[in-house]
mmCIF file of C-alpha atoms in Angstrom:
data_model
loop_
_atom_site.group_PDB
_atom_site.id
_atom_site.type_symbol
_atom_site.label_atom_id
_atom_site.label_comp_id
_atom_site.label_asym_id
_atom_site.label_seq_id
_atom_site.Cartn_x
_atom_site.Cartn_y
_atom_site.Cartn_z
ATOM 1 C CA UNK A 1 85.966 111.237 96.945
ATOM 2 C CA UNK A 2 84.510 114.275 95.482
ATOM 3 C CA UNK A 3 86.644 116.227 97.583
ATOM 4 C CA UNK A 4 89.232 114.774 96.207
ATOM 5 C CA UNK A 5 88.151 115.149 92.958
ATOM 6 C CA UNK A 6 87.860 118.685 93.417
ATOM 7 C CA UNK A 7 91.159 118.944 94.347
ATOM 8 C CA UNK A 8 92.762 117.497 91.565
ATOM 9 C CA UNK A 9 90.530 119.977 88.964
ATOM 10 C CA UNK A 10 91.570 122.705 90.648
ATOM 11 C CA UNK A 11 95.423 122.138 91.066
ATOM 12 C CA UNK A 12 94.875 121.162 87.106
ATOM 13 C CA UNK A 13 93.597 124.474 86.459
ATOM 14 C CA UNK A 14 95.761 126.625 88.690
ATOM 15 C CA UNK A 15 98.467 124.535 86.495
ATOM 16 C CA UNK A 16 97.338 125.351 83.265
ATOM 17 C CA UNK A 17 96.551 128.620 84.297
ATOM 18 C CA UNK A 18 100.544 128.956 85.586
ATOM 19 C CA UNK A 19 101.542 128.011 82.287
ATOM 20 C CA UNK A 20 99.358 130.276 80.389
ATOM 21 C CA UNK A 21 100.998 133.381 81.930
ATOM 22 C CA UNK A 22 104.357 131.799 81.489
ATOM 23 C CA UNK A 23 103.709 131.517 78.202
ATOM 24 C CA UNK A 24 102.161 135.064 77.293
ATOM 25 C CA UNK A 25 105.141 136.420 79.507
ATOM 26 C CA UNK A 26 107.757 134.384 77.327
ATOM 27 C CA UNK A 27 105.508 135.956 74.113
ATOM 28 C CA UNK A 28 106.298 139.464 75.480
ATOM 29 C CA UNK A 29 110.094 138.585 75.938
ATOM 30 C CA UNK A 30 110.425 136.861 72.696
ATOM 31 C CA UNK A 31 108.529 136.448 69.306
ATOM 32 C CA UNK A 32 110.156 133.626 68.061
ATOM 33 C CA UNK A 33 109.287 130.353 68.792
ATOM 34 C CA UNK A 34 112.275 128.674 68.451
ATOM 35 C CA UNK A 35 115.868 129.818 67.754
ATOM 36 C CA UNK A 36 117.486 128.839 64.713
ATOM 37 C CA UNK A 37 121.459 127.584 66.244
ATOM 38 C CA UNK A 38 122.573 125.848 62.903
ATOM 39 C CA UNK A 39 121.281 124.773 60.004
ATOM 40 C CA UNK A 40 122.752 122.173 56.991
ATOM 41 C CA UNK A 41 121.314 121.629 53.643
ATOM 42 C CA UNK A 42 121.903 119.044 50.973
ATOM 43 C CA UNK A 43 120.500 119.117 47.530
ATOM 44 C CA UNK A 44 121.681 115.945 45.196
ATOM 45 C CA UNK A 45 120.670 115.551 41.633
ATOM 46 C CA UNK A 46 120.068 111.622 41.410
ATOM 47 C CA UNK A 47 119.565 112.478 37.670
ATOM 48 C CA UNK A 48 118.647 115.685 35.275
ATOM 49 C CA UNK A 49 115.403 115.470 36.382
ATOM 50 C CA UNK A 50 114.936 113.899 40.192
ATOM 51 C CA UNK A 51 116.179 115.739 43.242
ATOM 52 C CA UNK A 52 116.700 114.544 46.821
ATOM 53 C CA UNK A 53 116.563 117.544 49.327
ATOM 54 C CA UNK A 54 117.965 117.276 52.952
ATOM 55 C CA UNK A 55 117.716 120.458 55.495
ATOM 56 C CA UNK A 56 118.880 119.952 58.998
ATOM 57 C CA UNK A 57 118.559 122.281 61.440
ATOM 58 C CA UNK A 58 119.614 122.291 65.169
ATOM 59 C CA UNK A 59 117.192 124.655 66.900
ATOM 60 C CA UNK A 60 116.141 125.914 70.633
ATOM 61 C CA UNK A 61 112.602 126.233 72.130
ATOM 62 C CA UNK A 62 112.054 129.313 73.239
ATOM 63 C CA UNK A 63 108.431 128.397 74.426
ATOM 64 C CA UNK A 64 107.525 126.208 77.754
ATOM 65 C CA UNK A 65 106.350 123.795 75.415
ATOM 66 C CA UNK A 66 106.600 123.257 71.576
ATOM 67 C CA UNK A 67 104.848 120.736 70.045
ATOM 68 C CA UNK A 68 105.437 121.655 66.434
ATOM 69 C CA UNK A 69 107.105 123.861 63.962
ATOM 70 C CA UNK A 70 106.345 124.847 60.368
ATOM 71 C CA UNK A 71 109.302 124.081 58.068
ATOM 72 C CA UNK A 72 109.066 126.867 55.423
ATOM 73 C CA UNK A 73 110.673 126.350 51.203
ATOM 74 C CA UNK A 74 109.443 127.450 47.993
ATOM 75 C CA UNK A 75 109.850 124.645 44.973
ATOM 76 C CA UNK A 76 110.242 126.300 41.897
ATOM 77 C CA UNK A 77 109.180 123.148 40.015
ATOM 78 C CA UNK A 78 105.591 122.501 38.733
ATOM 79 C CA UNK A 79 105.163 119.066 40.243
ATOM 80 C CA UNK A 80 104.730 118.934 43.699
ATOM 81 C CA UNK A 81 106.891 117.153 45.917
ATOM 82 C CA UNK A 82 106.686 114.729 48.383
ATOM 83 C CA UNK A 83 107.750 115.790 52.081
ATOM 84 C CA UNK A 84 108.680 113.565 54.604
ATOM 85 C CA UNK A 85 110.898 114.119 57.942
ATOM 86 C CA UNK A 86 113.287 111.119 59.565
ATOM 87 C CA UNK A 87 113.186 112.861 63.036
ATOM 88 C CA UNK A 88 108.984 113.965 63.609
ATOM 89 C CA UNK A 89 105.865 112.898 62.421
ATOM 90 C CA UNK A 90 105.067 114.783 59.240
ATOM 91 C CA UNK A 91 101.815 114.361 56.936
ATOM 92 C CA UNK A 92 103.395 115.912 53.863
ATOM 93 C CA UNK A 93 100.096 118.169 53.633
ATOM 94 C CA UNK A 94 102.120 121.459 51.907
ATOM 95 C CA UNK A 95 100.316 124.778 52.685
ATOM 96 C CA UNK A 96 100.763 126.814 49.387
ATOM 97 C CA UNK A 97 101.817 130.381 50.141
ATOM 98 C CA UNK A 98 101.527 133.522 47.620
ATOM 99 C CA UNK A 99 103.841 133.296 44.894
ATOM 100 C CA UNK A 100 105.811 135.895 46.578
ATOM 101 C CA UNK A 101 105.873 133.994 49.865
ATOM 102 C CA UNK A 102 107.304 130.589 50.849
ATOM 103 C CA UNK A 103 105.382 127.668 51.318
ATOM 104 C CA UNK A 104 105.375 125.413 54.664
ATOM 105 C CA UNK A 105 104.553 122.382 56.089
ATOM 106 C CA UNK A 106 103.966 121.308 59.398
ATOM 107 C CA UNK A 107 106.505 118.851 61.593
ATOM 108 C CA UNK A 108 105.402 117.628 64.588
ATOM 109 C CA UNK A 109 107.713 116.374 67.821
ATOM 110 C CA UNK A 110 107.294 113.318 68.886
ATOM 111 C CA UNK A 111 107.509 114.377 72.135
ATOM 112 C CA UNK A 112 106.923 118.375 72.846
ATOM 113 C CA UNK A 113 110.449 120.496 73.637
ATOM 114 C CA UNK A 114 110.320 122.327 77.070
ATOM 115 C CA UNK A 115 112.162 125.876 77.008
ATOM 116 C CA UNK A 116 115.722 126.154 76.030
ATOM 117 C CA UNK A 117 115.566 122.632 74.974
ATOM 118 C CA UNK A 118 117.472 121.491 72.133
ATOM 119 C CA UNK A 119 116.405 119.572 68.773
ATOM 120 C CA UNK A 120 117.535 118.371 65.772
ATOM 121 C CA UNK A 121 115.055 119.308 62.796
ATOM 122 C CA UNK A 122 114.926 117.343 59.839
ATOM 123 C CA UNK A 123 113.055 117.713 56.366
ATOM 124 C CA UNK A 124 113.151 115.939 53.556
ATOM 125 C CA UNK A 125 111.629 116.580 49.823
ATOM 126 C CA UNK A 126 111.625 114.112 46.742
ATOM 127 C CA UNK A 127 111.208 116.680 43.395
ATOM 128 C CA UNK A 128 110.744 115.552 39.949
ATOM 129 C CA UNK A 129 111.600 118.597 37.535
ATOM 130 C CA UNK A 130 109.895 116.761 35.178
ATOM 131 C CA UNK A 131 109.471 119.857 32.303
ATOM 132 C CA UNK A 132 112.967 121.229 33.394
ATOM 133 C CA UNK A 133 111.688 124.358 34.935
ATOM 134 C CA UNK A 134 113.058 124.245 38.429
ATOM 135 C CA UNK A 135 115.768 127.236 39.360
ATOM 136 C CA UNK A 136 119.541 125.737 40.566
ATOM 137 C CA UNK A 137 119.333 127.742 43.538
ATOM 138 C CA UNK A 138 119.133 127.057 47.452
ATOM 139 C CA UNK A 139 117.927 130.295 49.087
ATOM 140 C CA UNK A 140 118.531 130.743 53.315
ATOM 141 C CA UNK A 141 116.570 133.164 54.323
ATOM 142 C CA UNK A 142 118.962 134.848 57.572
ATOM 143 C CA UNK A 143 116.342 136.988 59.974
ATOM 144 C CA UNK A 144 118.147 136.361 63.531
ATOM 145 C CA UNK A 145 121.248 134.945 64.399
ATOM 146 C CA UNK A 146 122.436 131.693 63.588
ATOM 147 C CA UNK A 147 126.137 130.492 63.735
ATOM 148 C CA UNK A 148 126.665 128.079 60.635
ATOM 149 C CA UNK A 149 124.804 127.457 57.283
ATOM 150 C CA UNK A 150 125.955 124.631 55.037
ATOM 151 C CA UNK A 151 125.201 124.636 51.364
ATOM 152 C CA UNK A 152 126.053 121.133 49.711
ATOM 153 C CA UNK A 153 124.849 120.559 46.365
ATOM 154 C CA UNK A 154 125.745 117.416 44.203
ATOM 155 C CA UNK A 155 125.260 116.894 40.306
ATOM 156 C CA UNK A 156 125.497 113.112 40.396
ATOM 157 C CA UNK A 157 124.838 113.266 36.310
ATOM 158 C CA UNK A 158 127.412 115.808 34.906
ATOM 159 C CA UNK A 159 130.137 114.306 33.199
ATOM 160 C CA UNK A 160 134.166 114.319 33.757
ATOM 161 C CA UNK A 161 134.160 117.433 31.788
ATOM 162 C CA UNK A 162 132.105 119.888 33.567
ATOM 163 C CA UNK A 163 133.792 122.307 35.584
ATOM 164 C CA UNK A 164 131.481 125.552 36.129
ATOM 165 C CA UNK A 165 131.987 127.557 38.889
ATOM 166 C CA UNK A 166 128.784 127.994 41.161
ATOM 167 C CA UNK A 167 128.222 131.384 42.788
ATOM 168 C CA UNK A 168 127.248 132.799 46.113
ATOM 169 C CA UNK A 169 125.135 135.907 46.269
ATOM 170 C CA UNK A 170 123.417 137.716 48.872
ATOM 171 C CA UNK A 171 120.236 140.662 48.947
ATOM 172 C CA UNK A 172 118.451 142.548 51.372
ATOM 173 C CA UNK A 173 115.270 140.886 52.850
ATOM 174 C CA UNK A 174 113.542 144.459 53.312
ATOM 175 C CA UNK A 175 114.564 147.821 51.139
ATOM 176 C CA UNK A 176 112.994 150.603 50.335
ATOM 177 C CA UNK A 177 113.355 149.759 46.192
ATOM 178 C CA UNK A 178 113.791 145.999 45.179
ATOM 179 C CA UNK A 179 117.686 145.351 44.936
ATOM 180 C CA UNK A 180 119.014 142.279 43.361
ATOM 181 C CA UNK A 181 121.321 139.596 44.496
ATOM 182 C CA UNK A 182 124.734 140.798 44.898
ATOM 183 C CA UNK A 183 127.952 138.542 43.988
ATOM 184 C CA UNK A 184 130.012 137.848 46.954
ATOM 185 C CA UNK A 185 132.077 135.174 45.708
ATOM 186 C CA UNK A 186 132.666 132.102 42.851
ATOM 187 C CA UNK A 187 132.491 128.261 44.652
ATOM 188 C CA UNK A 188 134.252 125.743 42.222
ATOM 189 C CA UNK A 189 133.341 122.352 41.492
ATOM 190 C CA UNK A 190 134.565 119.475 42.977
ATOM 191 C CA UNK A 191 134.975 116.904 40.030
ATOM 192 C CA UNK A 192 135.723 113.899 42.226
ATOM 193 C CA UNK A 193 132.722 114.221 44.277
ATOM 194 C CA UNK A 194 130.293 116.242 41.681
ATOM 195 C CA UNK A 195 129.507 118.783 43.977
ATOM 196 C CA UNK A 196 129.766 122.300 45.021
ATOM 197 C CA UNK A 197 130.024 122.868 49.216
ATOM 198 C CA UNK A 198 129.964 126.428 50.913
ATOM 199 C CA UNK A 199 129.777 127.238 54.583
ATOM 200 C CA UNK A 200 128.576 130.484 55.759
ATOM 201 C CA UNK A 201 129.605 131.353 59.499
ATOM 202 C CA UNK A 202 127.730 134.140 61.242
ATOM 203 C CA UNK A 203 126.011 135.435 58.545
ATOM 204 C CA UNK A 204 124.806 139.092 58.835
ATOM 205 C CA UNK A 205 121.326 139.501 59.590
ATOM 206 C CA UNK A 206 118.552 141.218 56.843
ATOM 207 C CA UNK A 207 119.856 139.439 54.011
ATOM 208 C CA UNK A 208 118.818 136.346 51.454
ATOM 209 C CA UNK A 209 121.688 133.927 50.728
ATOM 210 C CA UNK A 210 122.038 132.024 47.441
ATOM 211 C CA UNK A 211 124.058 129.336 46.014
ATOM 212 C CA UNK A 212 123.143 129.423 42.395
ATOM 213 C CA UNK A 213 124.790 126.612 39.921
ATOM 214 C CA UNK A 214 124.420 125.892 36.464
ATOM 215 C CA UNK A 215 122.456 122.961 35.263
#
């Protein structure tokens, strides 16, 4: 029996021990712990004030196992909202950043990814811009290579009348001196469905993306 015991604690080391130099080796190869494949985003005005956010994101481990990720977004609102995910377990606990920096919170897998697995990511935010202070922007920040963004932003309480165009911008992550966003083009609103939709394909890597709309 203690043999046997033996054994079994030392083919559970040797296995943990495997795993540890797969995963400093995969470390080496790779600093990312996931890859980012494609990502969609929905931002919908339920009124002037009250915002329901949606990002999905389709990702790949790059890790032997990963048991979590931290889902990273900066709320320009004072009130803080409430997070929640549909897909993994998520406490809403928001770990505040510098002002400079985004925020993140943690989402955890219900069960952990092995490598080159696929998931589906999801994240969820309730916002109250209670004092009117939020910015109508969604930022995508674009370090590695990713094949599709989807902006889709929906202004449930403009009226019949409204018909400003939103616009897409762009900006260097890292420069020497601070640049602003650039304009690359003008999206127009949809009347029927209140909404402005843009998808960016491939988008060159180094740069912030913006959708920015009017109120």
């Amino acid at each position: 029996m203690i043999a046997l015991v033996a054994v079994i604690v030392f083919l559970g080391a040797l296995f943990v021990a495997v795993l540890y130099v797969i995963n400093k080796l995969l470390k080496n190869s790779n600093d990312i712990d996931y890859q980012k494949l494609s990502f969609f985003t929905r931002y919908e005005y339920i009124d002037k004030t009250h915002i329901r956010y949606d990002g999905y994101r389709l990702i790949q481990s790059k890790r032997p196992f990963l048991s979590e990720i931290k889902w990273r977004f900066k709320w320009t609102g004072t009130v803080l909202p409430k997070i929640s995910s549909r897909l993994q377990n998520c406490d809403g606990q928001i770990i505040k950043n510098s002002s400079n920096d985004y925020d993140h919170v943690v989402l955890k897998f219900k069960k952990a990814l092995f490598y080159n697995e696929p998931a589906v990511v999801h994240f969820h935010a309730d916002m109250d811009d209670v004092d009117g202070v939020a910015q109508p922007h969604l930022d995508v920040k674009i370090e590695e290579p990713i094949s599709v963004v989807n902006f889709h932003v929906i202004l449930a309480y403009k009226n019949k009348d409204f018909s400003e165009q939103a616009v897409f911008k762009r900006k260097l992550i890292n420069s020497a001196i601070p640049t602003d966003y650039v304009v690359l083009e003008t999206i127009p609103f949809n009347v029927q469905s209140k909404s402005y939709e843009y998808v960016l394909t491939n988008p060159e890597v180094g740069y912030f993306y913006r959708l920015e709309w009017v109120k």
